Amino acid sequence: MSGKWRERYQHRYRYLLVDEYQDTNRPQYELMKLLAGERKNVCAVGDEDQSIYSWRGADIATFSSSRRTFQTPASFASNRTTARRR
């Protein structure tokens, strides 16, 4: 993605919400990193125990690496009422 287009979309989409994140593949993950840019305003929703699309390239490792990439301050579990720091 050229710098001009990347900046245009980063400005247009200041926040990203990714549902079913456990089923993202590497190209989708790379696109998300490009769109997030310096702001890194990403909310990813997923359940690592429900990853079912490995046959089409979904990689659960992106679930873990996103915490480092986007410096996620907290994650929430649906079966818990409080946030956990990771």
Short mmCIF file of N, CA, C and O in Angstrom, two decimals:
data_model
loop_
_atom_site.label_atom_id
_atom_site.label_comp_id
_atom_site.label_asym_id
_atom_site.label_seq_id
_atom_site.Cartn_x
_atom_site.Cartn_y
_atom_site.Cartn_z
N MET A 1 0.86 -1.16 0.00
CA MET A 1 0.00 0.00 0.00
C MET A 1 0.91 1.23 0.00
O MET A 1 1.77 1.36 0.85
N SER A 2 0.71 2.11 -0.96
CA SER A 2 1.56 3.30 -1.05
C SER A 2 1.33 4.22 0.15
O SER A 2 0.28 4.18 0.78
N GLY A 3 2.32 5.04 0.43
CA GLY A 3 2.24 5.95 1.56
C GLY A 3 1.04 6.88 1.51
O GLY A 3 0.39 7.13 2.52
N LYS A 4 0.72 7.38 0.31
CA LYS A 4 -0.42 8.30 0.14
C LYS A 4 -1.73 7.61 0.52
O LYS A 4 -2.53 8.16 1.28
N TRP A 5 -1.93 6.41 0.00
CA TRP A 5 -3.17 5.69 0.30
C TRP A 5 -3.22 5.24 1.75
O TRP A 5 -4.27 5.29 2.39
N ARG A 6 -2.10 4.79 2.26
CA ARG A 6 -2.05 4.36 3.65
C ARG A 6 -2.44 5.50 4.58
O ARG A 6 -3.27 5.35 5.47
N GLU A 7 -1.86 6.68 4.36
CA GLU A 7 -2.19 7.84 5.20
C GLU A 7 -3.65 8.23 5.06
O GLU A 7 -4.29 8.60 6.05
N ARG A 8 -4.17 8.14 3.87
CA ARG A 8 -5.59 8.49 3.65
C ARG A 8 -6.50 7.59 4.48
O ARG A 8 -7.40 8.05 5.16
N TYR A 9 -6.24 6.28 4.41
CA TYR A 9 -7.09 5.35 5.16
C TYR A 9 -6.82 5.40 6.65
O TYR A 9 -7.74 5.22 7.46
N GLN A 10 -5.60 5.64 7.06
CA GLN A 10 -5.31 5.77 8.49
C GLN A 10 -6.03 6.99 9.06
O GLN A 10 -6.49 6.96 10.20
N HIS A 11 -6.13 8.05 8.28
CA HIS A 11 -6.84 9.24 8.73
C HIS A 11 -8.35 9.01 8.75
O HIS A 11 -9.04 9.45 9.66
N ARG A 12 -8.84 8.30 7.74
CA ARG A 12 -10.28 8.06 7.62
C ARG A 12 -10.79 7.09 8.69
O ARG A 12 -11.86 7.27 9.25
N TYR A 13 -10.03 6.02 8.94
CA TYR A 13 -10.42 5.01 9.92
C TYR A 13 -9.48 5.10 11.11
O TYR A 13 -8.48 4.42 11.18
N ARG A 14 -9.83 5.94 12.06
CA ARG A 14 -8.96 6.17 13.21
C ARG A 14 -9.04 5.05 14.23
O ARG A 14 -8.16 4.89 15.06
N TYR A 15 -10.12 4.28 14.21
CA TYR A 15 -10.30 3.17 15.14
C TYR A 15 -10.70 1.93 14.33
O TYR A 15 -11.48 2.02 13.41
N LEU A 16 -10.15 0.79 14.70
CA LEU A 16 -10.47 -0.46 14.03
C LEU A 16 -11.11 -1.42 15.01
O LEU A 16 -10.64 -1.57 16.14
N LEU A 17 -12.18 -2.08 14.58
CA LEU A 17 -12.81 -3.14 15.35
C LEU A 17 -12.75 -4.40 14.51
O LEU A 17 -13.22 -4.41 13.37
N VAL A 18 -12.14 -5.43 15.05
CA VAL A 18 -12.00 -6.70 14.33
C VAL A 18 -12.73 -7.76 15.14
O VAL A 18 -12.35 -8.06 16.27
N ASP A 19 -13.78 -8.32 14.55
CA ASP A 19 -14.55 -9.39 15.20
C ASP A 19 -14.04 -10.74 14.70
O ASP A 19 -13.49 -10.83 13.61
N GLU A 20 -14.21 -11.77 15.50
CA GLU A 20 -13.74 -13.12 15.17
C GLU A 20 -12.24 -13.11 14.87
O GLU A 20 -11.76 -13.75 13.95
N TYR A 21 -11.52 -12.38 15.69
CA TYR A 21 -10.10 -12.16 15.47
C TYR A 21 -9.29 -13.44 15.44
O TYR A 21 -8.26 -13.53 14.77
N GLN A 22 -9.74 -14.46 16.14
CA GLN A 22 -9.01 -15.72 16.17
C GLN A 22 -8.93 -16.37 14.79
O GLN A 22 -8.11 -17.24 14.56
N ASP A 23 -9.76 -15.93 13.87
CA ASP A 23 -9.80 -16.52 12.53
C ASP A 23 -9.12 -15.66 11.46
O ASP A 23 -9.32 -15.87 10.28
N THR A 24 -8.31 -14.70 11.88
CA THR A 24 -7.59 -13.88 10.89
C THR A 24 -6.36 -14.63 10.38
O THR A 24 -5.75 -15.40 11.11
N ASN A 25 -6.04 -14.37 9.13
CA ASN A 25 -4.83 -14.96 8.56
C ASN A 25 -3.75 -13.87 8.47
O ASN A 25 -3.98 -12.71 8.82
N ARG A 26 -2.57 -14.23 8.04
CA ARG A 26 -1.43 -13.31 8.03
C ARG A 26 -1.68 -12.06 7.18
O ARG A 26 -1.42 -10.95 7.63
N PRO A 27 -2.20 -12.18 5.93
CA PRO A 27 -2.47 -10.97 5.15
C PRO A 27 -3.47 -10.01 5.83
O PRO A 27 -3.31 -8.80 5.79
N GLN A 28 -4.49 -10.56 6.48
CA GLN A 28 -5.46 -9.72 7.19
C GLN A 28 -4.78 -9.02 8.37
O GLN A 28 -5.05 -7.85 8.64
N TYR A 29 -3.92 -9.73 9.06
CA TYR A 29 -3.18 -9.16 10.18
C TYR A 29 -2.27 -8.03 9.71
O TYR A 29 -2.21 -6.96 10.32
N GLU A 30 -1.57 -8.24 8.60
CA GLU A 30 -0.68 -7.21 8.07
C GLU A 30 -1.47 -5.98 7.62
O GLU A 30 -1.03 -4.85 7.83
N LEU A 31 -2.63 -6.18 7.01
CA LEU A 31 -3.48 -5.06 6.62
C LEU A 31 -3.95 -4.28 7.84
O LEU A 31 -3.94 -3.05 7.85
N MET A 32 -4.31 -5.00 8.88
CA MET A 32 -4.75 -4.34 10.11
C MET A 32 -3.61 -3.49 10.69
O MET A 32 -3.84 -2.36 11.13
N LYS A 33 -2.37 -4.00 10.67
CA LYS A 33 -1.24 -3.22 11.16
C LYS A 33 -1.04 -1.95 10.32
O LYS A 33 -0.79 -0.88 10.88
N LEU A 34 -1.17 -2.08 9.01
CA LEU A 34 -1.02 -0.91 8.14
C LEU A 34 -2.10 0.14 8.43
O LEU A 34 -1.82 1.33 8.52
N LEU A 35 -3.34 -0.30 8.56
CA LEU A 35 -4.44 0.63 8.81
C LEU A 35 -4.35 1.26 10.20
O LEU A 35 -4.71 2.42 10.38
N ALA A 36 -3.89 0.51 11.17
CA ALA A 36 -3.79 1.03 12.54
C ALA A 36 -2.72 2.11 12.65
O ALA A 36 -2.87 3.07 13.40
N GLY A 37 -1.64 1.95 11.89
CA GLY A 37 -0.58 2.95 11.88
C GLY A 37 0.00 3.23 13.25
O GLY A 37 0.07 2.35 14.11
N GLU A 38 0.40 4.47 13.44
CA GLU A 38 1.03 4.88 14.70
C GLU A 38 0.06 4.89 15.88
O GLU A 38 0.46 4.70 17.01
N ARG A 39 -1.21 5.13 15.59
CA ARG A 39 -2.20 5.23 16.68
C ARG A 39 -2.42 3.90 17.38
O ARG A 39 -2.67 3.86 18.57
N LYS A 40 -2.44 2.84 16.60
CA LYS A 40 -2.65 1.49 17.12
C LYS A 40 -3.96 1.36 17.88
O LYS A 40 -4.05 0.67 18.90
N ASN A 41 -4.99 2.06 17.41
CA ASN A 41 -6.31 2.02 18.04
C ASN A 41 -7.09 0.82 17.50
O ASN A 41 -7.90 0.94 16.59
N VAL A 42 -6.84 -0.33 18.08
CA VAL A 42 -7.46 -1.56 17.60
C VAL A 42 -8.19 -2.24 18.75
O VAL A 42 -7.65 -2.40 19.84
N CYS A 43 -9.43 -2.63 18.48
CA CYS A 43 -10.18 -3.46 19.41
C CYS A 43 -10.44 -4.77 18.67
O CYS A 43 -11.15 -4.79 17.67
N ALA A 44 -9.84 -5.83 19.13
CA ALA A 44 -10.00 -7.14 18.50
C ALA A 44 -10.80 -8.04 19.44
O ALA A 44 -10.48 -8.16 20.62
N VAL A 45 -11.84 -8.66 18.89
CA VAL A 45 -12.71 -9.52 19.67
C VAL A 45 -12.56 -10.95 19.14
O VAL A 45 -12.69 -11.17 17.93
N GLY A 46 -12.27 -11.86 20.01
CA GLY A 46 -12.13 -13.24 19.56
C GLY A 46 -11.94 -14.18 20.74
O GLY A 46 -11.78 -13.75 21.87
N ASP A 47 -11.99 -15.44 20.43
CA ASP A 47 -11.82 -16.48 21.44
C ASP A 47 -10.84 -17.50 20.90
O ASP A 47 -11.14 -18.22 19.94
N GLU A 48 -9.67 -17.58 21.49
CA GLU A 48 -8.64 -18.47 20.97
C GLU A 48 -9.05 -19.94 21.01
O GLU A 48 -8.51 -20.77 20.29
N ASP A 49 -10.06 -20.28 21.80
CA ASP A 49 -10.54 -21.66 21.85
C ASP A 49 -11.54 -21.97 20.73
O ASP A 49 -12.01 -23.10 20.63
N GLN A 50 -11.89 -20.97 19.92
CA GLN A 50 -12.88 -21.18 18.86
C GLN A 50 -12.30 -20.96 17.46
O GLN A 50 -13.04 -20.68 16.53
N SER A 51 -11.02 -21.06 17.31
CA SER A 51 -10.40 -20.88 16.00
C SER A 51 -10.72 -22.09 15.12
O SER A 51 -10.31 -23.21 15.43
N ILE A 52 -11.45 -21.86 14.02
CA ILE A 52 -11.89 -22.98 13.18
C ILE A 52 -11.44 -22.86 11.73
O ILE A 52 -11.75 -23.72 10.92
N TYR A 53 -10.72 -21.81 11.39
CA TYR A 53 -10.37 -21.58 9.99
C TYR A 53 -8.89 -21.77 9.68
O TYR A 53 -8.35 -21.11 8.80
N SER A 54 -8.24 -22.68 10.34
CA SER A 54 -6.82 -22.91 10.04
C SER A 54 -6.66 -23.43 8.61
O SER A 54 -5.65 -23.19 7.97
N TRP A 55 -7.68 -24.09 8.08
CA TRP A 55 -7.62 -24.61 6.71
C TRP A 55 -7.54 -23.51 5.67
O TRP A 55 -7.10 -23.74 4.55
N ARG A 56 -7.91 -22.27 6.04
CA ARG A 56 -7.79 -21.15 5.09
C ARG A 56 -6.72 -20.15 5.51
O ARG A 56 -6.69 -19.01 5.06
N GLY A 57 -5.84 -20.59 6.39
CA GLY A 57 -4.70 -19.77 6.75
C GLY A 57 -4.82 -19.02 8.05
O GLY A 57 -3.90 -18.28 8.42
N ALA A 58 -5.92 -19.16 8.77
CA ALA A 58 -6.04 -18.49 10.07
C ALA A 58 -4.96 -19.04 10.99
O ALA A 58 -4.71 -20.24 11.04
N ASP A 59 -4.32 -18.14 11.71
CA ASP A 59 -3.20 -18.53 12.57
C ASP A 59 -3.42 -17.95 13.96
O ASP A 59 -3.38 -16.74 14.14
N ILE A 60 -3.64 -18.80 14.92
CA ILE A 60 -3.91 -18.35 16.29
C ILE A 60 -2.72 -17.59 16.87
O ILE A 60 -2.87 -16.82 17.81
N ALA A 61 -1.54 -17.76 16.29
CA ALA A 61 -0.35 -17.03 16.78
C ALA A 61 -0.53 -15.52 16.63
O ALA A 61 0.03 -14.76 17.41
N THR A 62 -1.31 -15.08 15.64
CA THR A 62 -1.54 -13.64 15.50
C THR A 62 -2.31 -13.09 16.69
O THR A 62 -2.18 -11.93 17.04
N PHE A 63 -3.11 -13.94 17.31
CA PHE A 63 -3.87 -13.55 18.49
C PHE A 63 -2.90 -13.11 19.59
O PHE A 63 -3.08 -12.08 20.22
N SER A 64 -1.85 -13.89 19.81
CA SER A 64 -0.85 -13.57 20.84
C SER A 64 0.04 -12.42 20.42
O SER A 64 0.35 -11.54 21.21
N SER A 65 0.49 -12.43 19.17
CA SER A 65 1.43 -11.40 18.73
C SER A 65 0.79 -10.02 18.67
O SER A 65 1.47 -9.02 18.79
N SER A 66 -0.52 -9.97 18.53
CA SER A 66 -1.19 -8.66 18.48
C SER A 66 -1.06 -7.92 19.80
O SER A 66 -1.03 -6.70 19.83
N ARG A 67 -0.95 -8.65 20.88
CA ARG A 67 -0.79 -7.99 22.18
C ARG A 67 0.52 -7.21 22.22
O ARG A 67 0.60 -6.14 22.81
N ARG A 68 1.54 -7.75 21.57
CA ARG A 68 2.83 -7.03 21.51
C ARG A 68 2.77 -5.93 20.46
O ARG A 68 3.24 -4.82 20.68
N THR A 69 2.20 -6.22 19.32
CA THR A 69 2.15 -5.27 18.21
C THR A 69 1.36 -4.02 18.57
O THR A 69 1.78 -2.91 18.31
N PHE A 70 0.19 -4.21 19.18
CA PHE A 70 -0.69 -3.09 19.47
C PHE A 70 -0.62 -2.64 20.92
O PHE A 70 -1.37 -1.79 21.35
N GLN A 71 0.28 -3.22 21.68
CA GLN A 71 0.49 -2.85 23.08
C GLN A 71 -0.82 -2.81 23.85
O GLN A 71 -1.16 -1.82 24.50
N THR A 72 -1.57 -3.89 23.72
CA THR A 72 -2.87 -3.99 24.36
C THR A 72 -2.73 -3.88 25.87
O THR A 72 -2.03 -4.70 26.48
N PRO A 73 -3.36 -2.89 26.49
CA PRO A 73 -3.21 -2.71 27.92
C PRO A 73 -3.97 -3.73 28.75
O PRO A 73 -3.58 -4.06 29.85
N ALA A 74 -5.07 -4.24 28.24
CA ALA A 74 -5.87 -5.19 29.02
C ALA A 74 -6.66 -6.08 28.07
O ALA A 74 -6.97 -5.69 26.95
N SER A 75 -6.98 -7.26 28.54
CA SER A 75 -7.87 -8.12 27.78
C SER A 75 -9.00 -8.53 28.71
O SER A 75 -8.83 -8.59 29.92
N PHE A 76 -10.13 -8.79 28.13
CA PHE A 76 -11.31 -9.13 28.91
C PHE A 76 -11.79 -10.51 28.50
O PHE A 76 -11.81 -10.83 27.32
N ALA A 77 -12.17 -11.30 29.46
CA ALA A 77 -12.71 -12.62 29.18
C ALA A 77 -14.21 -12.58 29.43
O ALA A 77 -14.67 -12.00 30.40
N SER A 78 -14.97 -13.20 28.54
CA SER A 78 -16.43 -13.16 28.66
C SER A 78 -16.93 -13.87 29.91
O SER A 78 -18.00 -13.59 30.39
N ASN A 79 -16.14 -14.79 30.45
CA ASN A 79 -16.58 -15.50 31.64
C ASN A 79 -16.07 -14.87 32.93
O ASN A 79 -16.21 -15.42 33.99
N ARG A 80 -15.49 -13.68 32.79
CA ARG A 80 -15.00 -12.96 33.96
C ARG A 80 -15.58 -11.56 33.95
O ARG A 80 -15.89 -11.01 32.91
N THR A 81 -15.66 -10.96 35.11
CA THR A 81 -16.24 -9.62 35.20
C THR A 81 -15.20 -8.53 35.33
O THR A 81 -15.53 -7.37 35.32
N THR A 82 -13.94 -8.91 35.46
CA THR A 82 -12.89 -7.90 35.60
C THR A 82 -11.83 -8.05 34.51
O THR A 82 -11.68 -9.13 33.95
N ALA A 83 -11.14 -7.00 34.25
CA ALA A 83 -10.07 -7.03 33.23
C ALA A 83 -8.83 -7.68 33.82
O ALA A 83 -8.57 -7.57 35.01
N ARG A 84 -8.09 -8.35 32.94
CA ARG A 84 -6.82 -8.94 33.33
C ARG A 84 -5.72 -8.19 32.61
O ARG A 84 -5.79 -7.99 31.42
N ARG A 85 -4.70 -7.80 33.34
CA ARG A 85 -3.52 -7.20 32.71
C ARG A 85 -2.64 -8.32 32.19
O ARG A 85 -2.43 -9.31 32.89
N ARG A 86 -2.16 -8.18 30.96
CA ARG A 86 -1.27 -9.21 30.40
C ARG A 86 0.06 -8.61 30.07
O ARG A 86 0.24 -7.58 29.66
#
